[in-house]
Coordinates of C-alpha atoms in Angstrom, one line a residue:
Chain A
M956 CA 0.0 0.0 0.0
G957 CA 3.0 2.3 -0.1
L958 CA 3.1 5.1 -2.5
A959 CA 4.3 4.2 -6.0
A960 CA 7.1 6.1 -7.3
A961 CA 5.3 8.2 -9.7
D962 CA 2.5 9.2 -7.2
N963 CA 5.4 10.1 -4.8
D964 CA 6.8 12.4 -7.4
I965 CA 3.1 14.0 -8.2
L966 CA 2.7 14.5 -4.4
A967 CA 6.2 16.0 -3.6
D968 CA 5.8 18.4 -6.5
A969 CA 2.2 19.3 -5.3
L970 CA 3.5 19.8 -1.8
Q971 CA 6.3 22.0 -2.9
R972 CA 4.1 24.1 -5.0
I973 CA 1.5 24.7 -2.5
Q974 CA 4.1 25.6 0.1
E975 CA 5.4 28.3 -2.3
E976 CA 2.0 29.5 -3.0
V977 CA 0.8 29.8 0.5
N978 CA 3.9 31.6 1.6
D979 CA 3.7 33.9 -1.3
A980 CA 0.1 34.7 -0.5
F981 CA 0.5 35.3 3.3
D982 CA 3.5 37.5 2.5
E983 CA 1.0 39.5 0.3
F984 CA -1.8 39.5 2.8
L985 CA 0.6 40.5 5.7
P986 CA 3.2 43.0 4.5
P987 CA 5.4 44.3 7.5
V988 CA 4.3 47.6 9.1
A989 CA 6.4 50.2 10.5
D990 CA 4.0 51.5 13.3
G991 CA 3.2 50.4 16.7
R992 CA 1.7 47.1 15.4
S993 CA 4.9 45.9 13.9
S994 CA 5.7 43.0 16.7
L995 CA 2.1 41.9 16.0
V996 CA 2.5 41.6 12.2
D997 CA 6.0 40.2 12.7
A998 CA 4.6 37.4 14.9
M999 CA 1.7 36.6 12.5
R1000 CA 4.4 36.4 9.6
Y1001 CA 6.5 34.2 11.8
A1002 CA 3.5 31.7 12.5
A1003 CA 2.1 31.7 8.9
I1004 CA 5.1 31.9 6.6
G1005 CA 7.6 29.1 6.2
G1006 CA 6.6 26.3 8.5
G1007 CA 4.1 23.6 8.0
K1008 CA 3.3 20.8 5.6
R1009 CA 0.3 22.8 4.1
V1010 CA -1.8 19.6 3.9
R1011 CA -5.1 21.5 4.6
P1012 CA -4.5 23.9 1.5
L1013 CA -3.4 21.1 -0.7
L1014 CA -6.6 19.1 0.3
L1015 CA -8.7 22.4 -0.5
V1016 CA -6.8 23.0 -3.9
A1017 CA -6.9 19.3 -5.0
T1018 CA -10.6 19.1 -4.4
A1019 CA -11.4 22.3 -6.1
E1020 CA -9.2 21.2 -9.0
L1021 CA -11.8 18.3 -9.7
Y1022 CA -14.2 21.0 -10.4
G1023 CA -12.0 23.5 -12.6
V1024 CA -11.8 26.1 -9.9
S1025 CA -9.2 28.9 -10.5
R1026 CA -6.0 28.0 -8.8
R1027 CA -5.8 31.5 -7.4
A1028 CA -9.1 31.4 -5.7
A1029 CA -8.4 27.8 -4.3
V1030 CA -4.9 29.0 -2.8
H1031 CA -6.5 32.0 -1.0
A1032 CA -9.3 29.7 0.5
G1033 CA -6.5 27.4 1.5
C1034 CA -4.8 30.2 3.2
A1035 CA -7.9 30.9 5.2
V1036 CA -7.8 27.4 6.4
E1037 CA -4.2 27.5 7.1
A1038 CA -4.6 30.9 9.0
I1039 CA -7.1 29.1 11.4
H1040 CA -4.6 26.1 11.6
A1041 CA -1.7 28.5 12.3
Y1042 CA -3.7 30.3 15.0
S1043 CA -4.7 27.1 16.7
L1044 CA -1.1 26.0 16.9
I1045 CA 0.1 29.4 18.5
H1046 CA -2.6 29.1 21.2
D1047 CA -2.2 25.2 21.8
D1048 CA 1.7 25.9 22.5
L1049 CA 1.0 28.5 25.0
P1050 CA 2.3 27.8 28.6
C1051 CA -1.3 27.4 29.9
M1052 CA -2.1 25.0 27.2
D1053 CA 0.7 22.4 26.0
D1054 CA 3.5 24.7 26.9
D1055 CA 5.7 23.9 23.9
A1056 CA 9.0 25.4 23.1
L1057 CA 9.4 24.1 19.6
R1058 CA 7.2 24.2 16.4
H1059 CA 8.1 23.5 12.8
G1060 CA 11.6 23.3 14.0
K1061 CA 11.9 26.7 15.5
P1062 CA 10.9 28.5 18.9
T1063 CA 7.2 28.7 19.4
V1064 CA 5.6 32.2 19.0
H1065 CA 5.4 32.9 22.7
R1066 CA 9.2 32.1 23.1
A1067 CA 10.2 34.1 19.9
F1068 CA 8.0 37.0 20.9
D1069 CA 6.2 37.0 24.3
E1070 CA 2.9 35.4 25.6
A1071 CA 0.7 38.5 25.1
T1072 CA 1.9 39.0 21.5
A1073 CA 1.3 35.2 20.9
V1074 CA -2.3 35.5 22.1
L1075 CA -2.9 38.5 19.9
A1076 CA -1.2 37.1 16.8
G1077 CA -3.5 34.1 17.1
D1078 CA -6.6 36.2 17.5
S1079 CA -5.3 38.3 14.5
L1080 CA -4.8 35.2 12.3
H1081 CA -8.3 34.1 13.3
A1082 CA -9.9 37.3 11.9
L1083 CA -7.5 37.2 8.9
A1084 CA -9.0 33.9 7.7
F1085 CA -12.6 35.6 7.4
D1086 CA -11.1 38.7 5.8
I1087 CA -9.5 36.6 3.1
L1088 CA -12.6 34.5 2.5
T1089 CA -14.5 37.7 1.8
R1090 CA -12.0 39.1 -0.7
T1091 CA -13.1 39.4 -4.3
D1092 CA -10.1 37.4 -5.6
T1093 CA -11.1 34.4 -3.4
S1094 CA -14.6 34.5 -4.8
S1095 CA -16.6 37.1 -6.7
D1096 CA -19.8 35.5 -5.6
P1097 CA -21.0 36.6 -2.1
F1098 CA -23.2 33.3 -2.0
V1099 CA -19.8 31.3 -2.2
Q1100 CA -18.1 33.7 0.3
A1101 CA -20.8 33.4 2.9
E1102 CA -20.9 29.6 2.5
L1103 CA -17.0 29.4 2.9
V1104 CA -17.3 31.6 6.0
R1105 CA -20.0 29.5 7.4
C1106 CA -18.2 26.3 6.8
L1107 CA -14.9 27.6 8.4
A1108 CA -16.5 29.1 11.4
L1109 CA -18.4 25.8 12.4
A1110 CA -15.4 23.8 11.8
S1111 CA -13.1 25.8 14.1
G1112 CA -15.5 26.9 16.9
H1113 CA -16.9 25.1 19.9
E1114 CA -18.8 22.5 17.7
G1115 CA -15.5 21.8 15.9
M1116 CA -11.6 22.3 16.5
A1117 CA -11.9 24.2 19.6
G1118 CA -14.6 21.8 21.1
G1119 CA -12.1 18.9 20.3
Q1120 CA -9.3 20.8 22.0
V1121 CA -11.2 21.1 25.3
M1122 CA -12.1 17.3 25.1
D1123 CA -8.4 16.7 24.6
M1124 CA -7.2 18.6 27.5
A1125 CA -9.6 16.5 29.7
A1126 CA -8.2 13.1 28.0
E1127 CA -5.2 13.5 30.3
D1128 CA -5.7 10.9 33.0
S1129 CA -9.3 10.2 31.5
T1130 CA -10.9 7.0 31.0
Y1131 CA -11.9 7.9 27.5
D1132 CA -12.7 4.7 25.5
L1133 CA -12.1 4.3 21.7
G1134 CA -15.6 5.6 20.7
Q1135 CA -15.0 8.9 22.9
I1136 CA -11.4 9.1 21.4
T1137 CA -12.9 9.0 17.9
R1138 CA -15.4 11.6 18.5
L1139 CA -12.7 13.9 20.2
Q1140 CA -10.5 13.6 17.2
Q1141 CA -13.2 14.1 14.7
L1142 CA -13.6 17.4 16.2
K1143 CA -10.1 18.3 17.2
T1144 CA -8.3 17.3 13.8
G1145 CA -11.2 16.1 11.6
A1146 CA -13.2 19.2 11.4
L1147 CA -10.7 21.3 10.0
L1148 CA -9.4 18.7 7.5
G1149 CA -13.0 18.0 6.5
A1150 CA -13.6 21.8 5.9
S1151 CA -10.8 22.1 3.7
V1152 CA -12.2 19.4 1.4
E1153 CA -15.9 21.0 1.6
M1154 CA -14.6 24.5 1.0
G1155 CA -13.0 23.0 -2.3
A1156 CA -16.5 21.6 -3.1
I1157 CA -18.1 25.0 -2.2
L1158 CA -15.7 26.9 -4.6
G1159 CA -16.5 24.2 -7.3
R1160 CA -20.4 25.1 -6.6
V1161 CA -21.0 21.3 -5.8
P1162 CA -24.3 21.3 -3.8
P1163 CA -24.3 19.7 -0.5
E1164 CA -26.0 16.5 -1.9
G1165 CA -23.1 16.2 -4.2
R1166 CA -20.5 16.0 -1.7
T1167 CA -21.2 12.7 -0.1
H1168 CA -18.1 11.0 -1.5
L1169 CA -16.0 13.8 -0.7
R1170 CA -17.3 13.8 2.8
G1171 CA -16.5 10.1 3.2
Y1172 CA -13.1 10.7 2.1
A1173 CA -12.5 13.6 4.4
R1174 CA -13.9 11.7 7.4
D1175 CA -11.5 8.7 6.8
I1176 CA -8.3 10.7 6.3
G1177 CA -9.1 13.0 9.4
L1178 CA -9.1 9.6 11.6
A1179 CA -6.1 8.4 9.7
F1180 CA -4.2 11.7 10.2
Q1181 CA -4.6 11.6 13.9
I1182 CA -3.7 8.0 14.3
A1183 CA -0.6 8.7 12.4
D1184 CA 0.0 11.8 14.8
D1185 CA -0.4 9.4 17.7
L1186 CA 2.0 6.9 16.2
L1187 CA 4.6 9.8 15.4
D1188 CA 4.4 10.7 19.1
V1189 CA 5.5 7.2 20.1
E1190 CA 7.9 6.4 17.2
G1191 CA 8.8 9.6 15.4
D1192 CA 12.1 11.6 15.3
E1193 CA 12.0 14.8 17.1
A1194 CA 14.4 16.5 14.7
K1195 CA 12.3 15.5 11.7
A1196 CA 9.0 16.4 13.3
G1197 CA 10.1 20.0 14.5
K1198 CA 8.4 19.5 17.8
A1199 CA 8.5 17.8 21.0
L1200 CA 7.3 14.0 20.8
R1201 CA 6.7 11.3 23.5
K1202 CA 4.2 13.8 25.4
D1203 CA 1.1 11.5 25.4
E1204 CA 2.8 8.8 27.5
G1205 CA 4.1 11.4 30.0
Q1206 CA 0.6 12.8 30.5
G1207 CA -0.9 9.4 30.8
K1208 CA -3.0 10.5 28.0
A1209 CA -5.5 8.0 26.1
T1210 CA -4.8 8.0 22.5
F1211 CA -5.6 5.5 19.6
V1212 CA -2.0 4.0 20.2
T1213 CA -2.4 3.6 24.0
L1214 CA -6.0 2.0 23.5
M1215 CA -5.2 -0.2 20.3
G1216 CA -1.6 -0.7 20.7
V1217 CA 1.0 0.3 18.0
E1218 CA 0.4 -2.6 15.4
K1219 CA -3.4 -2.3 15.4
A1220 CA -3.3 1.3 15.3
R1221 CA -1.0 1.2 12.2
A1222 CA -3.3 -1.3 10.4
Q1223 CA -6.3 0.9 11.0
A1224 CA -4.7 3.8 9.6
G1225 CA -3.9 1.9 6.5
M1226 CA -7.4 0.5 6.3
L1227 CA -8.8 4.0 6.6
V1228 CA -6.7 5.3 3.7
E1229 CA -7.7 2.6 1.6
Q1230 CA -11.4 3.2 2.3
A1231 CA -10.8 6.9 1.6
A1232 CA -9.4 6.1 -1.7
Q1233 CA -12.4 4.0 -2.5
H1234 CA -14.6 6.8 -1.7
L1235 CA -13.1 8.5 -4.7
A1236 CA -13.2 5.6 -7.1
S1237 CA -15.9 7.4 -9.2
Y1238 CA -13.6 10.4 -9.9
G1239 CA -11.0 8.0 -11.6
D1240 CA -7.6 9.4 -12.3
K1241 CA -8.8 13.0 -11.7
A1242 CA -8.6 12.2 -7.9
K1243 CA -5.0 10.7 -8.2
L1244 CA -3.6 13.6 -6.0
L1245 CA -6.2 13.2 -3.3
V1246 CA -5.4 9.6 -3.0
A1247 CA -1.8 10.2 -2.9
L1248 CA -2.4 12.8 -0.4
A1249 CA -4.3 10.2 1.9
R1250 CA -1.4 7.9 1.6
Y1251 CA 1.1 10.7 2.5
I1252 CA -0.9 11.5 5.6
V1253 CA -0.1 8.2 7.4
E1254 CA 3.4 7.7 6.0
R1255 CA 4.7 11.1 6.7
D1256 CA 7.5 11.5 9.3
R1257 CA 6.6 14.9 10.5
Chain B
M525 CA -25.4 69.1 27.8
G526 CA -26.9 66.4 30.2
L527 CA -29.5 64.0 29.2
A528 CA -33.0 65.4 29.4
A529 CA -35.4 63.3 31.4
A530 CA -37.5 62.1 28.5
D531 CA -34.2 61.0 26.5
N532 CA -32.9 59.4 29.5
D533 CA -36.2 57.3 29.8
I534 CA -35.9 56.3 26.1
L535 CA -32.2 55.2 26.5
A536 CA -32.6 53.4 29.9
D537 CA -35.6 51.3 28.2
A538 CA -33.7 50.8 25.1
L539 CA -30.6 49.5 27.1
Q540 CA -32.7 47.2 29.2
R541 CA -34.5 45.9 26.1
I542 CA -31.2 45.0 24.2
Q543 CA -29.7 43.6 27.2
E544 CA -32.6 41.1 27.5
E545 CA -32.5 40.4 23.8
V546 CA -28.8 39.9 23.6
N547 CA -28.9 37.5 26.6
D548 CA -31.8 35.5 25.2
A549 CA -30.0 35.2 21.9
F550 CA -26.9 33.9 23.3
D551 CA -28.8 31.5 25.5
E552 CA -30.2 30.3 22.2
F553 CA -27.1 30.2 20.3
L554 CA -25.1 28.4 23.1
P555 CA -27.3 25.7 24.9
P556 CA -25.4 23.9 27.6
V557 CA -24.0 20.7 26.4
A558 CA -23.6 17.4 28.3
D559 CA -20.6 16.0 26.7
G560 CA -16.8 16.7 27.1
R561 CA -17.2 20.2 25.9
S562 CA -19.4 21.3 28.7
S563 CA -16.7 23.4 30.4
L564 CA -16.0 25.3 27.2
V565 CA -19.7 26.1 26.6
D566 CA -20.2 26.8 30.3
A567 CA -17.3 29.4 30.0
M568 CA -18.6 30.9 26.8
R569 CA -22.1 31.4 28.3
Y570 CA -20.5 32.9 31.6
A571 CA -18.7 35.4 29.3
A572 CA -21.5 36.2 26.9
I573 CA -24.6 36.1 29.1
G574 CA -25.4 38.6 31.8
G575 CA -22.6 41.1 32.0
G576 CA -21.9 44.0 29.9
K577 CA -23.8 47.4 28.9
R578 CA -24.2 46.2 25.4
V579 CA -23.5 49.5 23.9
R580 CA -22.3 47.9 20.6
P581 CA -25.6 45.9 19.8
L582 CA -27.7 48.9 20.7
L583 CA -25.5 51.0 18.4
L584 CA -26.0 48.5 15.6
V585 CA -29.7 48.0 16.3
A586 CA -30.4 51.8 16.6
T587 CA -28.5 52.4 13.4
A588 CA -30.4 49.6 11.6
E589 CA -33.8 51.0 12.8
L590 CA -33.2 54.3 10.9
Y591 CA -33.5 52.1 7.7
G592 CA -36.5 49.8 8.9
V593 CA -34.3 46.6 9.4
S594 CA -36.1 43.8 11.2
R595 CA -35.3 44.0 14.9
R596 CA -34.4 40.1 15.0
A597 CA -31.8 40.4 12.2
A598 CA -30.3 43.5 13.9
V599 CA -30.2 41.8 17.4
H600 CA -28.5 38.8 15.8
A601 CA -25.6 40.9 14.1
G602 CA -25.4 42.8 17.5
C603 CA -24.7 39.5 19.2
A604 CA -21.9 38.9 16.6
V605 CA -20.2 42.2 17.4
E606 CA -20.8 41.4 21.2
A607 CA -19.3 38.0 20.8
I608 CA -16.1 39.6 19.5
H609 CA -16.1 42.2 22.1
A610 CA -16.7 39.3 24.9
Y611 CA -13.8 37.3 23.4
S612 CA -11.5 40.3 23.5
L613 CA -12.2 40.8 27.1
I614 CA -11.6 37.2 28.0
H615 CA -8.1 37.4 26.4
D616 CA -7.4 41.0 27.7
D617 CA -8.1 39.7 31.2
L618 CA -5.5 36.8 31.0
P619 CA -2.5 36.7 33.3
C620 CA -0.1 37.3 30.2
M621 CA -2.2 40.4 29.3
D622 CA -3.9 42.5 31.8
D623 CA -4.0 39.9 34.6
D624 CA -7.5 41.1 35.9
A625 CA -9.6 39.3 38.6
L626 CA -12.8 41.0 38.2
R627 CA -14.9 41.7 35.1
H628 CA -18.6 42.8 35.2
G629 CA -18.5 42.5 38.9
K630 CA -17.7 38.7 38.8
P631 CA -14.5 36.8 38.5
T632 CA -12.8 36.8 35.0
V633 CA -13.1 33.8 32.9
H634 CA -9.7 32.4 33.7
R635 CA -10.4 32.9 37.4
A636 CA -13.8 31.2 37.3
F637 CA -12.6 28.4 35.0
D638 CA -8.8 28.2 34.2
E639 CA -6.4 29.8 31.8
A640 CA -6.7 27.1 28.9
T641 CA -10.5 27.0 29.1
A642 CA -10.3 31.0 28.9
V643 CA -8.2 31.0 25.8
L644 CA -10.5 28.3 24.1
A645 CA -13.6 30.0 25.2
G646 CA -12.4 33.5 23.7
D647 CA -11.4 31.5 20.5
S648 CA -14.8 29.8 20.4
L649 CA -16.8 33.1 20.8
H650 CA -14.6 34.5 18.0
A651 CA -15.7 31.8 15.7
L652 CA -19.5 32.0 17.0
A653 CA -19.4 35.6 15.7
F654 CA -19.0 34.4 12.2
D655 CA -21.3 31.6 12.6
I656 CA -24.0 34.0 13.6
L657 CA -23.4 36.5 10.7
T658 CA -23.9 33.7 8.3
R659 CA -27.3 32.3 9.7
T660 CA -30.2 33.0 7.4
D661 CA -32.1 34.7 10.3
T662 CA -29.5 37.3 10.5
S663 CA -29.7 38.0 6.8
S664 CA -31.1 35.7 4.0
D665 CA -29.0 37.6 1.6
P666 CA -25.5 36.3 0.9
F667 CA -24.3 39.7 -0.2
V668 CA -25.4 41.3 3.1
Q669 CA -23.8 38.3 5.1
A670 CA -20.5 38.6 3.3
E671 CA -20.4 42.3 3.8
L672 CA -21.1 42.0 7.5
V673 CA -18.3 39.3 7.8
R674 CA -15.8 41.4 6.0
C675 CA -16.6 44.4 8.1
L676 CA -16.2 42.6 11.3
A677 CA -13.1 40.6 10.4
L678 CA -11.3 44.0 9.5
A679 CA -12.4 45.8 12.6
S680 CA -11.4 42.9 15.0
G681 CA -8.0 41.8 13.4
H682 CA -4.6 43.3 13.3
E683 CA -5.7 46.3 11.2
G684 CA -8.4 47.1 14.0
M685 CA -8.9 46.0 17.6
A686 CA -6.2 43.5 17.9
G687 CA -3.6 46.0 16.3
G688 CA -4.8 48.6 18.7
Q689 CA -4.3 46.2 21.7
V690 CA -0.6 45.7 20.8
M691 CA -0.1 49.3 20.5
D692 CA -1.7 49.7 24.0
M693 CA 0.6 47.2 25.6
A694 CA 3.5 49.3 24.3
A695 CA 1.8 52.5 25.7
E696 CA 3.0 51.5 29.2
D697 CA 6.1 53.5 29.9
S698 CA 6.0 54.8 26.4
T699 CA 6.3 58.4 25.2
Y700 CA 3.1 58.2 22.8
D701 CA 1.8 61.8 22.2
L702 CA -1.7 62.8 21.7
G703 CA -1.7 61.9 17.9
Q704 CA -0.4 58.3 18.6
I705 CA -2.8 57.9 21.5
T706 CA -5.7 59.0 19.3
R707 CA -4.6 56.5 16.5
L708 CA -4.1 53.7 19.0
Q709 CA -7.7 54.3 20.5
Q710 CA -9.2 54.5 17.1
L711 CA -8.0 50.9 16.5
K712 CA -8.5 49.5 19.9
T713 CA -12.0 51.0 20.8
G714 CA -13.1 52.8 17.8
A715 CA -12.7 50.1 15.2
L716 CA -15.5 47.8 16.8
L717 CA -17.9 50.7 17.7
G718 CA -17.5 51.9 14.1
A719 CA -18.2 48.4 12.8
S720 CA -21.4 48.4 15.0
V721 CA -22.7 51.4 13.3
E722 CA -21.5 50.3 9.8
M723 CA -23.1 46.8 10.2
G724 CA -26.6 48.5 11.0
A725 CA -26.1 50.4 7.7
I726 CA -25.1 47.2 5.9
L727 CA -28.2 45.6 7.0
G728 CA -30.1 48.6 5.9
R729 CA -28.5 48.2 2.6
V730 CA -27.1 51.6 2.6
P731 CA -24.3 51.7 0.0
P732 CA -20.9 52.9 1.3
E733 CA -21.1 56.4 -0.1
G734 CA -24.5 56.9 2.0
R735 CA -22.6 56.2 5.3
T736 CA -20.6 59.5 5.6
H737 CA -22.7 61.0 8.3
L738 CA -22.8 57.7 10.2
R739 CA -19.3 57.3 10.1
G740 CA -18.5 60.7 11.3
Y741 CA -20.7 59.9 14.2
A742 CA -19.1 56.6 14.9
R743 CA -15.5 58.2 14.7
D744 CA -16.5 60.8 17.3
I745 CA -18.3 58.5 20.0
G746 CA -15.4 56.0 19.5
L747 CA -13.0 58.5 20.9
A748 CA -15.4 60.0 23.3
F749 CA -15.9 56.6 24.7
Q750 CA -12.2 56.0 25.3
I751 CA -11.8 59.4 26.9
A752 CA -14.7 58.3 29.2
D753 CA -13.0 55.1 30.0
D754 CA -9.7 57.0 31.0
L755 CA -11.7 59.4 33.2
L756 CA -13.5 56.3 34.8
D757 CA -10.2 54.7 35.6
V758 CA -9.1 58.0 37.4
E759 CA -12.4 58.9 39.0
G760 CA -14.9 55.9 38.9
D761 CA -16.2 53.8 41.5
E762 CA -14.8 50.2 41.3
A763 CA -18.0 48.6 42.8
K764 CA -20.1 50.3 39.9
A765 CA -17.6 49.6 37.3
G766 CA -17.3 46.0 38.2
K767 CA -13.7 45.9 37.4
A768 CA -10.4 47.1 38.8
L769 CA -9.5 50.8 38.2
R770 CA -6.6 53.1 38.8
K771 CA -4.5 50.9 36.6
D772 CA -3.2 53.4 34.1
E773 CA -1.2 55.5 36.8
G774 CA 0.2 52.4 38.3
Q775 CA 1.6 51.2 34.9
G776 CA 2.7 54.8 34.0
K777 CA 0.6 54.5 31.0
A778 CA -0.1 57.5 28.5
T779 CA -3.7 58.1 28.2
F780 CA -5.9 61.0 27.1
V781 CA -6.2 61.9 30.9
T782 CA -2.5 61.7 31.6
L783 CA -1.8 63.7 28.4
M784 CA -4.6 66.6 28.5
G785 CA -5.6 66.5 32.5
V786 CA -8.9 65.7 33.7
E787 CA -10.6 68.9 33.1
K788 CA -9.6 69.2 29.4
A789 CA -10.2 65.5 28.7
R790 CA -13.8 65.9 30.0
A791 CA -14.5 69.1 27.8
Q792 CA -13.0 67.2 24.9
A793 CA -15.4 64.3 25.4
G794 CA -18.3 66.7 25.7
M795 CA -17.2 68.5 22.5
L796 CA -16.9 65.1 20.6
V797 CA -20.5 64.0 21.7
E798 CA -22.0 67.3 20.4
Q799 CA -20.2 66.9 17.1
A800 CA -21.4 63.3 17.0
A801 CA -24.9 64.6 17.5
Q802 CA -24.4 67.1 14.6
H803 CA -23.5 64.3 12.1
L804 CA -27.0 63.0 12.7
A805 CA -28.8 66.3 12.3
S806 CA -30.1 65.4 8.9
Y807 CA -32.0 62.4 10.4
G808 CA -34.0 64.7 12.7
D809 CA -36.0 62.8 15.5
K810 CA -35.4 59.5 14.1
A811 CA -31.7 59.5 15.5
K812 CA -33.0 60.5 18.9
L813 CA -31.7 57.2 20.3
L814 CA -28.1 57.4 18.7
V815 CA -27.8 60.9 20.0
A816 CA -28.9 59.8 23.5
L817 CA -26.5 56.8 23.2
A818 CA -23.6 59.2 22.5
R819 CA -24.4 61.2 25.6
Y820 CA -24.7 58.0 27.7
I821 CA -21.2 57.0 26.4
V822 CA -19.7 59.8 28.3
E823 CA -21.8 60.1 31.1
R824 CA -21.9 56.3 32.1
D825 CA -20.4 55.2 35.6
R826 CA -19.3 51.8 34.3

């Protein structure tokens, strides 16, 4: 089930391209300023430019491509999702949350700047996401803009990512079973990955009833992504990951790996990826990149 | 220039009514949940329901009333602004920011819950604002929805409120002059007050070129509001204010009052309120509530 060499090339090229496009777009959205806000904008740039695999923007762009959406519009919407992801990492890393010193191989925002600036840089990236979605070069159609906003707001708030975060905090020393961990991760990681796919379909003007296969794909890769993260926490290389690992065990935290064991968790991730690919069977070769991305999600080393 | 008795009654009734409506709406938007997210939703309810003068929702509703907008739509949009205001207070009160123990006469969110929950409750209220603006009972017109989102995202992010916050942090022990303090406050307080008026006009389908008088009004009350806040910090009653006062002096912070003195600052606030009222002259008696609200903004004791 590994990536074939050709698919690997397609994926490596696609990742490199989206990384450049997202960095360039953030550089354009966030020009440095020379007034009293300079530390804030510098911290936003520090968090948004350079780091990150850009899995979410690539998911969005690859989905939008199925429907012939303009590349520029899809990259912009991808930056909105990535701005939400980046803000959540800044806040997660804070001393009162995970208290992490390293992210994407460099000091976390509150270490490189200070805590107050980190809180506000996160908040400002959060607002930037909705600013980006309502620009005319993301979509000139207010109906599409409003649907993108609605999708992203629901995925990031208390019914999505932030809700999952709170459940995750309670997972330390908890007695969560596999069903509860699955629900937690569907919110914490799955909601934003799902929104990435959904927003690609929204840009493609696919009505909700036409998104069933895409949603099935997104659900499966969301869980696979989190299982892969749990495996990385146990088996990964900190230098490659660019962040602290072996944290779950120290916190006595229930994860897919502590509940299923390494072997079963890996098998489950592989099964989910195959299932994700099957959801896209009707798209044929057009969905090659999304299928390769699903495989990458469980095979990545960071 | 005090409030005439009749205007006082109109305003007191209007404030009481909007306070009830905003509380009821948040109660509807945020029903308590029984799963692992309960502490998050409880913290969001704690911050959003009960406290606050609701000046911003009233500004929005009173502006929307000039153009015959449905009350329900305007109250919903007012809740979106208030969700942004509430999130900013939660984050401002954090130990790494102002480290405040009291807000609206009760313990701040991080004291009543914990810091991590406070960060996430703020983030979730931030997302809720954009969720509310894209509901069909706020507006059934995606064009209006998208314009509301754009207005609020710009007013709250690094080019608005959050940008002003960062400048305000630097105001401690700074050498800001009156021009810089004015610019800072136009961002920190003025942007969201301005957005409240602007969003009322957006709901009323007033094109940007028809909003000149309203924008003049909003600019003047924004500055007057902040001068009144600075005066309250020096002269107010902590029990009435429901929060810690005398903070600016202790921090050696440049404010309108430290730069102008109490008497001149009070005169300036009064002048701004009269100027704000003049901007609305062409609306005649229809703008009575907005004029009374401008007076209240500088005469309030909390």
